[in-house]
Coordinates of C-alpha atoms in Angstrom, one line a residue:
Chain K
M1 CA 4.2 17.8 29.8
G2 CA 7.8 19.6 29.1
D3 CA 9.2 17.2 31.7
E4 CA 8.0 13.7 30.5
R5 CA 9.8 11.2 28.7
V6 CA 10.3 7.9 26.9
L7 CA 12.5 5.1 27.6
A8 CA 13.7 4.2 24.0
I9 CA 14.8 0.6 22.9
D10 CA 16.1 -0.1 19.4
I11 CA 16.9 -3.9 18.8
G12 CA 18.6 -5.2 16.1
G13 CA 20.4 -8.3 15.1
T14 CA 24.1 -5.5 14.9
K15 CA 23.6 -3.7 17.6
M16 CA 21.3 -2.6 20.9
A17 CA 20.3 0.9 21.7
V18 CA 17.7 2.5 24.4
G19 CA 17.5 6.2 25.7
I20 CA 15.8 8.7 27.1
V21 CA 13.5 11.2 24.5
D22 CA 11.8 14.1 25.2
P23 CA 8.3 15.2 23.8
G24 CA 10.5 16.7 20.7
G25 CA 12.3 13.8 19.5
R26 CA 15.6 14.7 20.9
V27 CA 17.4 12.1 22.7
E28 CA 19.0 12.6 25.9
S29 CA 20.4 10.0 27.5
Y30 CA 21.6 6.7 25.4
E31 CA 23.8 3.6 25.4
R32 CA 25.0 1.1 22.8
A33 CA 26.0 -2.2 22.4
E34 CA 27.0 -5.1 19.6
T35 CA 24.8 -7.8 19.5
P36 CA 26.2 -10.7 20.8
K37 CA 25.8 -13.9 19.7
V38 CA 24.0 -15.8 22.8
D39 CA 21.3 -17.1 24.5
A40 CA 17.7 -15.6 25.1
E41 CA 18.1 -15.1 28.6
G42 CA 22.3 -13.9 28.6
L43 CA 20.3 -10.8 25.0
W44 CA 17.8 -9.5 27.9
R45 CA 20.8 -9.7 30.5
L46 CA 22.5 -7.7 27.9
V47 CA 19.2 -5.4 27.6
E48 CA 18.3 -4.4 31.1
A49 CA 22.0 -4.2 32.1
L50 CA 22.2 -0.7 29.5
L51 CA 18.6 0.1 31.0
D52 CA 20.4 0.1 33.8
K53 CA 22.9 2.9 32.8
L54 CA 20.6 5.5 31.7
P55 CA 19.4 7.4 34.7
E56 CA 16.5 8.1 36.5
T57 CA 13.8 10.7 34.7
N58 CA 10.2 11.3 34.6
L59 CA 8.7 8.0 31.9
V60 CA 5.3 8.2 30.5
G61 CA 6.1 5.2 28.8
V62 CA 7.9 2.5 27.5
G63 CA 8.8 2.5 22.5
V64 CA 10.6 -0.3 21.2
G65 CA 11.5 -1.0 17.6
C66 CA 12.4 -4.4 16.9
G67 CA 13.5 -6.3 14.3
G68 CA 11.6 -8.7 12.5
P69 CA 9.4 -11.5 12.3
M70 CA 6.8 -10.6 15.8
Q71 CA 4.0 -11.3 17.1
W72 CA 2.4 -8.2 16.4
P73 CA 1.3 -6.2 19.1
A74 CA 2.3 -8.9 21.6
G75 CA 5.4 -8.0 21.3
E76 CA 6.8 -12.0 20.5
V77 CA 9.7 -11.4 18.9
S78 CA 12.0 -13.4 17.1
P79 CA 14.6 -11.4 14.5
L80 CA 15.9 -13.0 11.7
N81 CA 18.9 -12.4 13.2
M82 CA 19.5 -13.0 16.4
P83 CA 18.9 -16.7 17.2
G84 CA 18.9 -16.7 20.1
W85 CA 15.3 -15.4 20.7
R86 CA 12.7 -16.9 19.1
N87 CA 9.2 -16.3 20.4
F88 CA 10.8 -14.0 23.3
P89 CA 8.6 -12.3 25.5
L90 CA 9.7 -8.9 25.0
R91 CA 7.0 -6.7 26.1
A92 CA 5.7 -9.0 28.6
R93 CA 9.0 -8.6 30.1
L94 CA 9.8 -4.9 29.3
R95 CA 5.5 -4.8 30.9
E96 CA 7.2 -7.1 34.2
R97 CA 10.2 -3.9 35.0
Y98 CA 8.0 -0.9 33.9
P99 CA 4.3 -2.4 35.4
S100 CA 2.9 0.9 36.1
L101 CA 4.0 1.9 32.1
P102 CA 2.4 1.8 28.5
V103 CA 5.1 -0.8 26.9
R104 CA 4.8 -0.5 22.8
V105 CA 6.4 -3.3 20.4
H106 CA 6.6 -2.4 16.8
N107 CA 9.3 -4.2 13.6
D108 CA 12.6 -1.7 13.6
A109 CA 11.8 -0.4 9.9
V110 CA 8.7 1.0 11.1
T111 CA 10.0 3.3 14.2
V112 CA 12.5 4.1 11.7
A113 CA 9.3 5.5 9.4
V114 CA 7.8 6.4 11.8
A115 CA 11.0 8.4 12.7
E116 CA 10.9 9.5 9.7
H117 CA 7.4 10.8 9.6
W118 CA 7.6 12.5 13.2
R119 CA 11.1 14.1 13.1
G120 CA 11.9 13.9 9.9
A121 CA 12.4 14.2 6.6
G122 CA 8.4 13.0 6.0
K123 CA 7.9 15.4 8.5
G124 CA 4.3 18.0 7.8
S125 CA 3.1 15.3 4.9
D126 CA 0.7 12.9 5.4
N127 CA 1.6 9.5 3.6
V128 CA 5.1 8.6 3.7
L129 CA 7.0 5.3 3.0
G130 CA 10.2 5.5 4.9
M131 CA 12.3 3.1 3.9
V132 CA 15.7 1.0 5.2
V133 CA 18.2 0.0 2.7
S134 CA 20.8 -1.8 4.1
T135 CA 21.5 -5.6 5.2
G136 CA 18.4 -5.8 4.6
V137 CA 14.9 -3.4 2.8
G138 CA 12.4 -2.8 5.0
G139 CA 9.9 0.0 6.1
G140 CA 7.1 1.6 7.2
L141 CA 4.0 3.6 5.9
I142 CA 2.1 6.1 7.2
L143 CA -1.1 7.2 5.0
G144 CA -3.8 9.4 6.1
G145 CA -1.5 10.4 8.9
R146 CA -1.5 7.7 10.7
L147 CA 0.6 4.0 10.8
I148 CA -0.6 1.4 8.9
D149 CA -0.6 -2.0 11.0
G150 CA -1.5 -4.0 8.4
A151 CA -3.5 -7.3 9.4
S152 CA -0.5 -8.4 11.6
G153 CA 2.0 -5.9 11.8
N154 CA 3.7 -6.6 9.0
A155 CA 2.4 -3.2 6.7
G156 CA 5.5 -1.5 5.2
H157 CA 7.1 -4.6 4.0
I158 CA 8.3 -3.1 0.5
G159 CA 11.3 -5.1 1.0
H160 CA 9.1 -8.3 -0.7
I161 CA 7.5 -6.1 -3.9
V162 CA 8.2 -7.6 -6.9
V163 CA 10.3 -5.5 -9.7
D164 CA 12.1 -8.6 -11.6
P165 CA 9.3 -11.1 -11.5
G166 CA 11.5 -13.7 -13.1
G167 CA 14.0 -12.5 -11.2
M168 CA 17.0 -13.8 -9.0
P169 CA 15.3 -16.3 -5.8
C170 CA 15.0 -13.9 -2.6
A171 CA 15.2 -15.7 0.9
C172 CA 11.7 -15.5 1.7
G173 CA 11.1 -18.2 -0.6
G174 CA 9.6 -16.2 -3.7
R175 CA 11.4 -14.3 -6.5
G176 CA 12.7 -11.1 -7.7
C177 CA 11.5 -9.4 -4.2
L178 CA 12.9 -5.8 -4.5
E179 CA 15.2 -7.3 -1.2
A180 CA 16.6 -10.1 -3.3
I181 CA 18.2 -7.7 -5.5
A182 CA 18.7 -4.2 -3.4
R183 CA 19.6 -5.9 -0.3
G184 CA 23.1 -4.8 0.5
P185 CA 24.5 -8.9 0.7
A186 CA 23.9 -9.3 -2.7
L187 CA 24.7 -6.8 -4.2
A188 CA 28.1 -7.0 -3.2
A189 CA 27.6 -10.7 -4.3
W190 CA 26.7 -9.1 -7.5
A191 CA 29.5 -6.7 -7.8
Q192 CA 32.0 -9.6 -8.0
A193 CA 31.1 -11.9 -9.5
E194 CA 31.3 -8.4 -12.3
G195 CA 34.7 -8.8 -10.5
W196 CA 35.1 -6.4 -7.4
R197 CA 37.2 -6.8 -5.4
A198 CA 37.9 -10.1 -6.6
E199 CA 40.7 -11.0 -4.2
Q200 CA 39.1 -10.2 -1.1
D201 CA 36.4 -12.6 1.0
L202 CA 33.0 -11.8 0.2
A203 CA 31.9 -11.4 4.3
S204 CA 34.3 -8.5 4.7
A205 CA 33.1 -6.5 1.3
T206 CA 30.6 -4.7 1.7
A207 CA 27.7 -2.6 1.0
R208 CA 29.4 -0.2 2.5
D209 CA 32.7 -0.5 0.8
L210 CA 31.2 -1.1 -2.8
A211 CA 29.1 2.9 -1.5
A212 CA 33.0 4.2 -1.1
D213 CA 33.8 2.4 -4.0
A214 CA 31.5 3.9 -6.1
A215 CA 32.3 7.3 -4.6
R216 CA 35.6 6.8 -6.2
G217 CA 34.1 5.9 -9.9
H218 CA 34.7 2.1 -10.0
P219 CA 33.3 1.5 -12.7
I220 CA 31.2 -2.1 -11.4
A221 CA 30.3 0.1 -8.2
V222 CA 28.7 2.6 -10.0
A223 CA 27.4 0.3 -11.8
A224 CA 25.9 -2.1 -9.0
M225 CA 24.5 1.4 -7.7
R226 CA 22.3 1.9 -11.2
R227 CA 21.2 -1.2 -10.4
A228 CA 20.6 -1.2 -6.3
G229 CA 18.8 2.6 -7.8
R230 CA 16.5 1.3 -10.2
A231 CA 15.4 -2.2 -8.6
L232 CA 14.6 0.8 -5.4
G233 CA 12.7 2.9 -8.4
I234 CA 10.3 0.1 -9.8
G235 CA 9.2 -0.5 -6.0
I236 CA 8.7 3.2 -5.4
A237 CA 7.2 3.2 -8.3
S238 CA 4.2 0.8 -7.1
A239 CA 4.0 1.5 -3.6
T240 CA 3.3 5.4 -5.3
H241 CA 0.1 3.9 -7.7
L242 CA -0.9 1.8 -4.6
C243 CA -0.8 4.3 -1.9
D244 CA -0.6 8.0 -3.4
L245 CA 2.2 9.2 -1.8
D246 CA 3.5 12.7 -0.9
V247 CA 7.0 11.6 0.1
V248 CA 9.3 8.4 0.3
A249 CA 12.9 9.1 2.7
I250 CA 15.1 6.3 2.5
G251 CA 18.0 5.6 4.7
G252 CA 20.2 2.6 5.4
G253 CA 23.5 2.2 4.5
L254 CA 23.3 1.9 1.1
A255 CA 21.5 5.4 1.6
Q256 CA 25.2 6.8 2.1
A257 CA 25.6 6.6 -1.2
G258 CA 24.2 9.5 -2.3
P259 CA 23.3 10.6 -5.5
L260 CA 24.9 7.1 -7.2
L261 CA 22.4 6.2 -5.9
F262 CA 19.6 8.7 -5.6
N263 CA 20.0 9.6 -9.0
P264 CA 19.1 6.4 -10.3
I265 CA 15.9 5.7 -8.1
E266 CA 14.9 8.9 -9.8
A267 CA 15.5 8.2 -13.1
T268 CA 13.6 4.7 -12.7
F269 CA 10.6 6.3 -10.5
R270 CA 10.0 9.2 -12.9
A271 CA 9.7 6.6 -16.2
H272 CA 7.8 4.1 -14.3
A273 CA 5.6 6.9 -11.9
R274 CA 3.4 8.2 -14.5
M275 CA 0.8 8.3 -13.3
E276 CA -0.8 12.3 -12.9
F277 CA -1.4 12.3 -9.2
A278 CA 2.5 10.9 -8.8
R279 CA 4.5 13.7 -10.0
H280 CA 4.3 15.8 -6.9
V281 CA 6.0 12.2 -4.8
R282 CA 9.5 13.7 -3.4
V283 CA 12.0 10.7 -3.2
V284 CA 14.6 12.3 -0.8
P285 CA 17.5 10.6 1.9
A286 CA 16.3 10.1 5.5
A287 CA 16.4 13.3 8.0
L288 CA 17.2 11.3 11.0
G289 CA 21.0 9.1 11.6
Q290 CA 21.5 6.1 13.6
T291 CA 19.1 7.2 16.4
A292 CA 16.0 7.0 14.2
G293 CA 15.0 4.1 15.4
L294 CA 14.5 5.4 19.2
V295 CA 13.0 8.6 17.3
G296 CA 10.0 5.9 16.7
A297 CA 10.2 3.8 19.3
A298 CA 9.4 6.7 21.6
A299 CA 6.5 8.2 18.9
L300 CA 4.6 5.3 19.8
V301 CA 4.3 6.4 23.4
F302 CA 3.8 9.9 22.5
E303 CA 1.7 10.1 19.5
G304 CA 0.0 7.3 20.2
D305 CA -3.1 8.6 18.1
S306 CA -1.0 8.8 15.7
Y307 CA 1.5 5.5 15.6
W308 CA -0.1 2.8 18.2
H309 CA -3.6 0.8 17.3
A310 CA -3.3 -1.3 19.2
G311 CA -3.7 -3.1 22.5
Chain P
M1 CA -32.9 5.3 11.7
G2 CA -33.7 2.2 9.9
D3 CA -35.5 4.9 8.1
E4 CA -33.0 6.7 7.1
R5 CA -31.8 6.8 2.6
V6 CA -28.8 7.7 0.7
L7 CA -29.7 8.9 -2.8
A8 CA -26.0 6.8 -4.4
I9 CA -24.8 7.6 -7.7
D10 CA -22.6 5.7 -9.9
I11 CA -21.0 7.0 -13.1
G12 CA -18.9 5.1 -15.6
G13 CA -18.8 5.4 -19.4
T14 CA -20.2 2.7 -20.4
K15 CA -23.2 3.2 -16.9
M16 CA -24.8 6.0 -15.5
A17 CA -27.4 4.0 -12.9
V18 CA -29.4 5.9 -9.7
G19 CA -30.4 4.5 -6.4
I20 CA -31.7 5.2 -2.9
V21 CA -30.3 2.6 -0.4
D22 CA -30.9 1.9 3.3
P23 CA -28.3 1.4 5.8
G24 CA -28.4 -2.1 5.3
G25 CA -26.9 -2.1 2.1
R26 CA -29.7 -3.1 0.2
V27 CA -30.7 -0.9 -3.4
E28 CA -34.4 0.2 -3.2
S29 CA -34.9 2.0 -6.0
Y30 CA -32.7 1.4 -9.5
E31 CA -32.2 3.4 -12.4
R32 CA -30.1 3.4 -15.2
A33 CA -28.8 4.5 -18.9
E34 CA -26.4 4.0 -20.7
T35 CA -23.6 7.0 -21.2
P36 CA -24.8 9.3 -23.7
K37 CA -21.1 10.7 -26.0
V38 CA -22.7 14.0 -25.1
D39 CA -21.3 17.3 -23.9
A40 CA -21.4 18.5 -20.9
E41 CA -24.6 19.8 -20.2
G42 CA -25.9 17.2 -21.6
L43 CA -24.5 14.5 -19.1
W44 CA -26.1 16.7 -16.1
R45 CA -29.7 16.5 -17.0
L46 CA -29.2 12.8 -18.1
V47 CA -28.1 12.7 -14.6
E48 CA -30.8 14.8 -13.8
A49 CA -33.4 13.1 -15.9
L50 CA -32.4 9.7 -13.7
L51 CA -32.8 11.9 -10.3
D52 CA -36.8 12.3 -11.3
K53 CA -37.6 9.0 -11.8
L54 CA -36.5 7.8 -7.9
P55 CA -39.3 8.3 -5.6
E56 CA -39.3 10.5 -2.2
T57 CA -37.7 9.5 0.1
N58 CA -36.1 10.1 3.5
L59 CA -32.9 11.2 2.2
V60 CA -29.3 12.3 4.8
G61 CA -27.3 12.2 1.8
V62 CA -25.2 11.6 -1.7
G63 CA -23.4 9.4 -1.7
V64 CA -21.6 9.5 -5.6
G65 CA -18.9 6.9 -6.7
C66 CA -17.5 8.6 -10.7
G67 CA -14.9 6.9 -13.5
G68 CA -10.9 9.2 -12.4
P69 CA -9.4 11.0 -12.9
M70 CA -10.8 13.5 -10.9
Q71 CA -10.3 16.3 -8.2
W72 CA -10.3 14.8 -4.9
P73 CA -11.9 15.7 -2.0
A74 CA -13.8 18.9 -4.8
G75 CA -15.3 16.2 -7.0
E76 CA -14.5 18.1 -10.1
V77 CA -14.3 15.1 -12.5
S78 CA -12.3 14.4 -15.6
P79 CA -13.2 10.8 -16.2
L80 CA -10.7 8.9 -18.9
N81 CA -14.2 7.2 -20.7
M82 CA -16.2 10.3 -20.6
P83 CA -14.6 12.9 -23.0
G84 CA -17.8 15.0 -22.3
W85 CA -16.1 16.1 -18.7
R86 CA -13.9 18.2 -18.3
N87 CA -13.2 19.2 -14.8
F88 CA -16.6 19.2 -14.5
P89 CA -18.3 20.4 -10.9
L90 CA -19.6 17.1 -10.2
R91 CA -19.9 17.2 -6.4
A92 CA -21.0 21.2 -6.5
R93 CA -23.8 20.4 -9.0
L94 CA -25.5 18.2 -6.5
R95 CA -25.1 20.4 -3.4
E96 CA -26.0 22.7 -4.8
R97 CA -29.2 20.2 -5.9
Y98 CA -29.4 18.8 -2.0
P99 CA -28.1 21.7 -0.5
S100 CA -28.9 21.0 3.4
L101 CA -27.5 17.4 2.6
P102 CA -23.8 16.7 3.0
V103 CA -22.2 15.2 -1.2
R104 CA -19.3 13.2 -1.6
V105 CA -17.9 12.0 -4.1
H106 CA -15.1 9.0 -4.9
N107 CA -13.4 7.4 -7.7
D108 CA -16.1 4.5 -8.9
A109 CA -13.0 1.9 -8.1
V110 CA -13.1 2.9 -4.7
T111 CA -16.9 3.0 -4.2
V112 CA -17.2 -0.7 -5.7
A113 CA -13.8 -2.2 -3.1
V114 CA -15.8 -0.2 -0.2
A115 CA -19.0 -1.7 -1.0
E116 CA -17.1 -5.3 -0.5
H117 CA -15.7 -4.2 2.3
W118 CA -18.8 -3.6 4.3
R119 CA -21.0 -5.8 2.5
G120 CA -19.7 -7.8 0.2
A121 CA -16.5 -10.2 0.2
G122 CA -14.3 -8.4 2.9
K123 CA -17.1 -7.9 5.2
G124 CA -15.9 -8.2 8.5
S125 CA -11.7 -7.6 7.6
D126 CA -9.8 -4.4 8.9
N127 CA -7.5 -4.5 5.7
V128 CA -9.3 -5.1 2.1
L129 CA -7.6 -5.0 -1.2
G130 CA -11.1 -4.4 -3.6
M131 CA -10.1 -4.7 -7.5
V132 CA -11.9 -4.3 -10.6
V133 CA -11.0 -6.5 -13.1
S134 CA -12.3 -5.2 -17.2
T135 CA -11.9 -2.2 -19.5
G136 CA -8.9 -0.9 -16.6
V137 CA -7.9 -2.6 -13.3
G138 CA -8.7 -0.3 -10.6
G139 CA -8.8 -1.0 -6.8
G140 CA -9.4 0.7 -3.5
L141 CA -7.6 0.5 0.0
I142 CA -9.7 -0.4 3.2
L143 CA -6.7 -0.6 5.6
G144 CA -7.1 -0.7 9.7
G145 CA -10.8 -0.4 8.6
R146 CA -10.5 3.0 7.3
L147 CA -10.6 3.7 3.5
I148 CA -6.9 5.0 2.4
D149 CA -7.6 8.0 0.6
G150 CA -3.7 9.0 0.2
A151 CA -2.3 12.0 -1.2
S152 CA -4.8 13.7 -3.8
G153 CA -8.0 10.1 -3.1
N154 CA -5.7 8.5 -5.8
A155 CA -4.2 5.6 -3.4
G156 CA -6.1 2.1 -5.0
H157 CA -4.3 1.9 -8.1
I158 CA -3.2 -1.0 -8.3
G159 CA -3.5 -1.2 -11.9
H160 CA -0.7 0.5 -12.0
I161 CA 1.2 -1.3 -9.7
V162 CA 5.0 -2.4 -12.4
V163 CA 4.6 -6.3 -12.8
D164 CA 6.8 -6.7 -15.6
P165 CA 9.1 -3.6 -15.9
G166 CA 10.6 -4.5 -19.3
G167 CA 7.1 -5.8 -20.3
M168 CA 4.6 -3.0 -22.5
P169 CA 4.1 0.2 -22.3
C170 CA 1.2 1.6 -20.3
A171 CA -1.5 3.9 -21.8
C172 CA -0.3 5.8 -18.7
G173 CA 3.8 6.8 -20.6
G174 CA 4.5 3.9 -18.1
R175 CA 5.7 0.4 -18.6
G176 CA 5.1 -2.8 -17.3
C177 CA 1.8 -2.2 -15.7
L178 CA -0.5 -4.4 -14.2
E179 CA -3.0 -2.9 -16.3
A180 CA -1.2 -2.9 -19.4
I181 CA -1.7 -6.6 -19.6
A182 CA -4.6 -7.2 -17.8
R183 CA -6.8 -5.0 -18.5
G184 CA -9.2 -6.3 -21.3
P185 CA -8.7 -4.7 -24.5
A186 CA -5.4 -6.0 -24.1
L187 CA -5.8 -9.3 -23.3
A188 CA -7.8 -9.7 -26.2
A189 CA -5.8 -7.8 -28.5
W190 CA -2.9 -10.4 -27.1
A191 CA -4.9 -13.4 -28.2
Q192 CA -6.3 -12.2 -31.2
A193 CA -2.7 -11.5 -32.1
E194 CA -2.3 -15.1 -31.1
G195 CA -5.2 -16.7 -33.0
W196 CA -8.1 -16.1 -31.3
R197 CA -10.8 -14.8 -33.2
A198 CA -8.5 -13.5 -36.3
E199 CA -11.2 -13.2 -38.1
Q200 CA -13.3 -10.6 -36.0
D201 CA -13.4 -7.1 -35.9
L202 CA -11.7 -6.9 -32.6
A203 CA -13.6 -3.5 -30.8
S204 CA -15.9 -6.3 -31.0
A205 CA -14.9 -9.2 -29.2
T206 CA -14.3 -8.3 -25.7
A207 CA -13.2 -9.1 -22.9
R208 CA -16.5 -10.9 -22.0
D209 CA -15.9 -12.7 -25.5
L210 CA -12.7 -13.5 -24.0
A211 CA -13.8 -15.1 -20.9
A212 CA -16.0 -17.7 -22.2
D213 CA -15.1 -18.8 -25.1
A214 CA -11.8 -20.2 -22.5
A215 CA -14.2 -21.9 -20.5
R216 CA -15.7 -23.4 -23.8
G217 CA -12.0 -24.3 -23.2
H218 CA -10.1 -23.1 -25.8
P219 CA -6.9 -22.9 -25.9
I220 CA -5.5 -19.8 -26.8
A221 CA -8.1 -17.8 -24.5
V222 CA -7.8 -20.1 -21.3
A223 CA -3.6 -19.1 -22.1
A224 CA -4.9 -15.5 -22.1
M225 CA -6.4 -15.5 -18.5
R226 CA -3.7 -17.5 -17.7
R227 CA -1.9 -14.4 -18.8
A228 CA -3.7 -12.1 -17.1
G229 CA -3.9 -14.8 -13.7
R230 CA -0.1 -14.6 -13.4
A231 CA -0.2 -10.5 -13.8
L232 CA -2.8 -10.1 -11.2
G233 CA -1.0 -12.8 -9.2
I234 CA 3.0 -10.6 -8.8
G235 CA 0.3 -7.9 -8.2
I236 CA -1.8 -8.7 -5.3
A237 CA 1.6 -10.2 -4.1
S238 CA 3.0 -6.9 -3.9
A239 CA 0.3 -5.1 -2.5
T240 CA 0.1 -7.9 0.2
H241 CA 3.5 -7.7 1.3
L242 CA 3.3 -3.9 1.3
C243 CA -0.2 -3.3 3.1
D244 CA -0.6 -7.1 4.9
L245 CA -4.0 -7.7 3.9
D246 CA -6.4 -10.1 4.3
V247 CA -8.6 -10.6 1.9
V248 CA -8.2 -9.3 -2.0
A249 CA -12.7 -9.1 -3.7
I250 CA -11.9 -9.4 -6.9
G251 CA -14.5 -8.2 -9.5
G252 CA -15.6 -7.1 -13.1
G253 CA -15.8 -8.9 -16.3
L254 CA -13.3 -10.7 -16.7
A255 CA -13.9 -12.2 -13.1
Q256 CA -16.4 -13.6 -14.9
A257 CA -13.7 -16.0 -16.1
G258 CA -14.4 -17.8 -12.3
P259 CA -11.4 -20.6 -11.5
L260 CA -10.1 -19.6 -15.2
L261 CA -8.9 -17.0 -13.6
F262 CA -8.5 -17.2 -10.1
N263 CA -6.3 -20.9 -10.7
P264 CA -3.6 -18.7 -11.8
I265 CA -3.8 -16.0 -10.1
E266 CA -3.6 -18.4 -6.6
A267 CA -1.0 -20.7 -7.8
T268 CA 1.1 -16.6 -9.1
F269 CA 0.6 -15.4 -6.1
R270 CA 1.2 -17.6 -3.8
A271 CA 4.8 -18.5 -5.4
H272 CA 5.7 -14.6 -4.9
A273 CA 3.7 -13.9 -1.7
R274 CA 5.9 -16.4 1.0
M275 CA 6.4 -13.9 3.4
E276 CA 4.8 -15.9 6.5
F277 CA 2.1 -13.4 7.5
A278 CA 1.1 -12.6 4.1
R279 CA -0.4 -17.4 3.9
H280 CA -3.7 -15.9 5.8
V281 CA -4.5 -13.9 2.9
R282 CA -7.6 -14.9 1.0
V283 CA -8.0 -14.1 -2.8
V284 CA -11.9 -14.2 -3.2
P285 CA -14.2 -12.9 -5.9
A286 CA -16.1 -10.1 -5.5
A287 CA -19.3 -10.6 -3.2
L288 CA -21.5 -8.1 -4.9
G289 CA -22.4 -7.6 -8.4
Q290 CA -23.5 -5.0 -10.7
T291 CA -24.5 -2.4 -8.2
A292 CA -21.8 -2.5 -5.4
G293 CA -20.9 1.2 -7.7
L294 CA -24.3 2.7 -5.8
V295 CA -23.5 0.5 -2.4
G296 CA -20.7 1.5 -1.9
A297 CA -21.0 5.0 -2.9
A298 CA -23.9 5.1 -0.1
A299 CA -21.5 4.0 2.4
L300 CA -19.3 7.3 1.8
V301 CA -22.4 8.7 3.9
F302 CA -23.7 6.1 6.2
E303 CA -20.4 4.9 7.2
G304 CA -18.4 7.5 7.2
D305 CA -15.9 7.0 10.0
S306 CA -14.7 4.1 8.2
Y307 CA -15.0 5.4 4.5
W308 CA -15.2 9.4 4.3
H309 CA -11.5 11.4 5.7
A310 CA -12.1 14.8 3.7
G311 CA -14.4 18.1 3.8

């Protein structure tokens, strides 16, 4: 058992990473590359090139987190920020490459949530919402100790909980979604409209810059963190009342702002999550870092009873 | 198997019902009484009196739905509208009375949702939100074919999803909860403030009156249904995005308004639930009537693999 390893793959619009993960959730070997703007086969060749760099080991399966949307569990992926892949048969390609191994593919925010439940901030709790707040706002739900897939593998879309019904249009076509307010680019645009880094090109003024400026006390940047925190606190209160959670673990670029973000989250969350059963919920920073996606992808294989309920 | 029966009990602030339910979900014998304003032992004696009226049968267990909140799964109940029971050991009392049988107690909105999943509008779907919209707004969640209990048995509290963050105070202590807007008494109060039945005592002007007046075309009553429908549509959109549902089944007094309520629910739901995976969701009236609570209570025993994950 101890020498079994899972090949883990984490594919997003910014980077691709592959690794070998042990049963304890440790990433033993790791390769990564920026995601290029190339066609479907060019992207696949890069995945194979990264895989070729990994050492030979005793693999028991392949676990993958990939940007959504996707046909699930078929693993035909159309990542929003990877126009080269539209209905790309990622799971089928990996099955061809590893014909003797189980191959399991899920949304990359889901694998991060799984990682936080398996080895991170949600370890030991049965009811966990894991969130990633960066370019988008995504998540995954573990309830009763089991990953919740939903009807089409899309459970966990906390970014599209409605937190301001008359508010900003969302890219999804709706209005007032959490993501429309709290995603990094929306926050940076809001801050710039308020006068933050007015001289800078918006595309190069990122949410990480905003978080860093907030840490230095820039009043508009601090207000942007409060704005995000309020929206997040409302969304988390709704999720808590609906799902009766133990732990909400928040990662992603914006979470790097620390208490400047988590304090307003906590204040708004406590103001709205007033049912007695919600009192024990802990809203905490994610414990795992950049490799969370690989750890969670590996858990789809190592802990299939908890995290994989598809064929 | 065919001659096995479950003793089902449904206890709320308005009425108490007991019945014998067969494995197909049919209620064979049925007794009910109004819930009196008496002390803890007086309430228990009434439960026992109802049970004594039922015929002798081959019981395999006892299932109970009871108004919350409660300590779960201990089944120590403190129903909001039954001041006589505070931490009343309902499950323990029933175990004393039926020492050889399993006794299972859950929230009464949860048992209604279970019934709709087992034998009602959600039958055949794995991801169902069942809702009860009447004096309060409650619910229960079935995901992946399993009842979701949450950390303390309180999952399903859709009434306390936030649909209007700056809106009306809610009895829970929060603000802008779905229940604060769409519960019958709040709607009736809103309508009366707008001029509906201004001469009538509010306590006697109920949500059923409001639904009936809406059916007759009373403009304020129709507007009240739209108001409720908008709030419900937003809350259901949030729940759908978070949980990736197949079916939302809505029962309770307000649902009797039919299309006058369901049309605005549908319009608002579709405006906000814009993720592609949400398109297939059906929002429908509950299929079971007054005995849904008994049917769901029985399912806690008959279908424990799906609906009972506690000791």
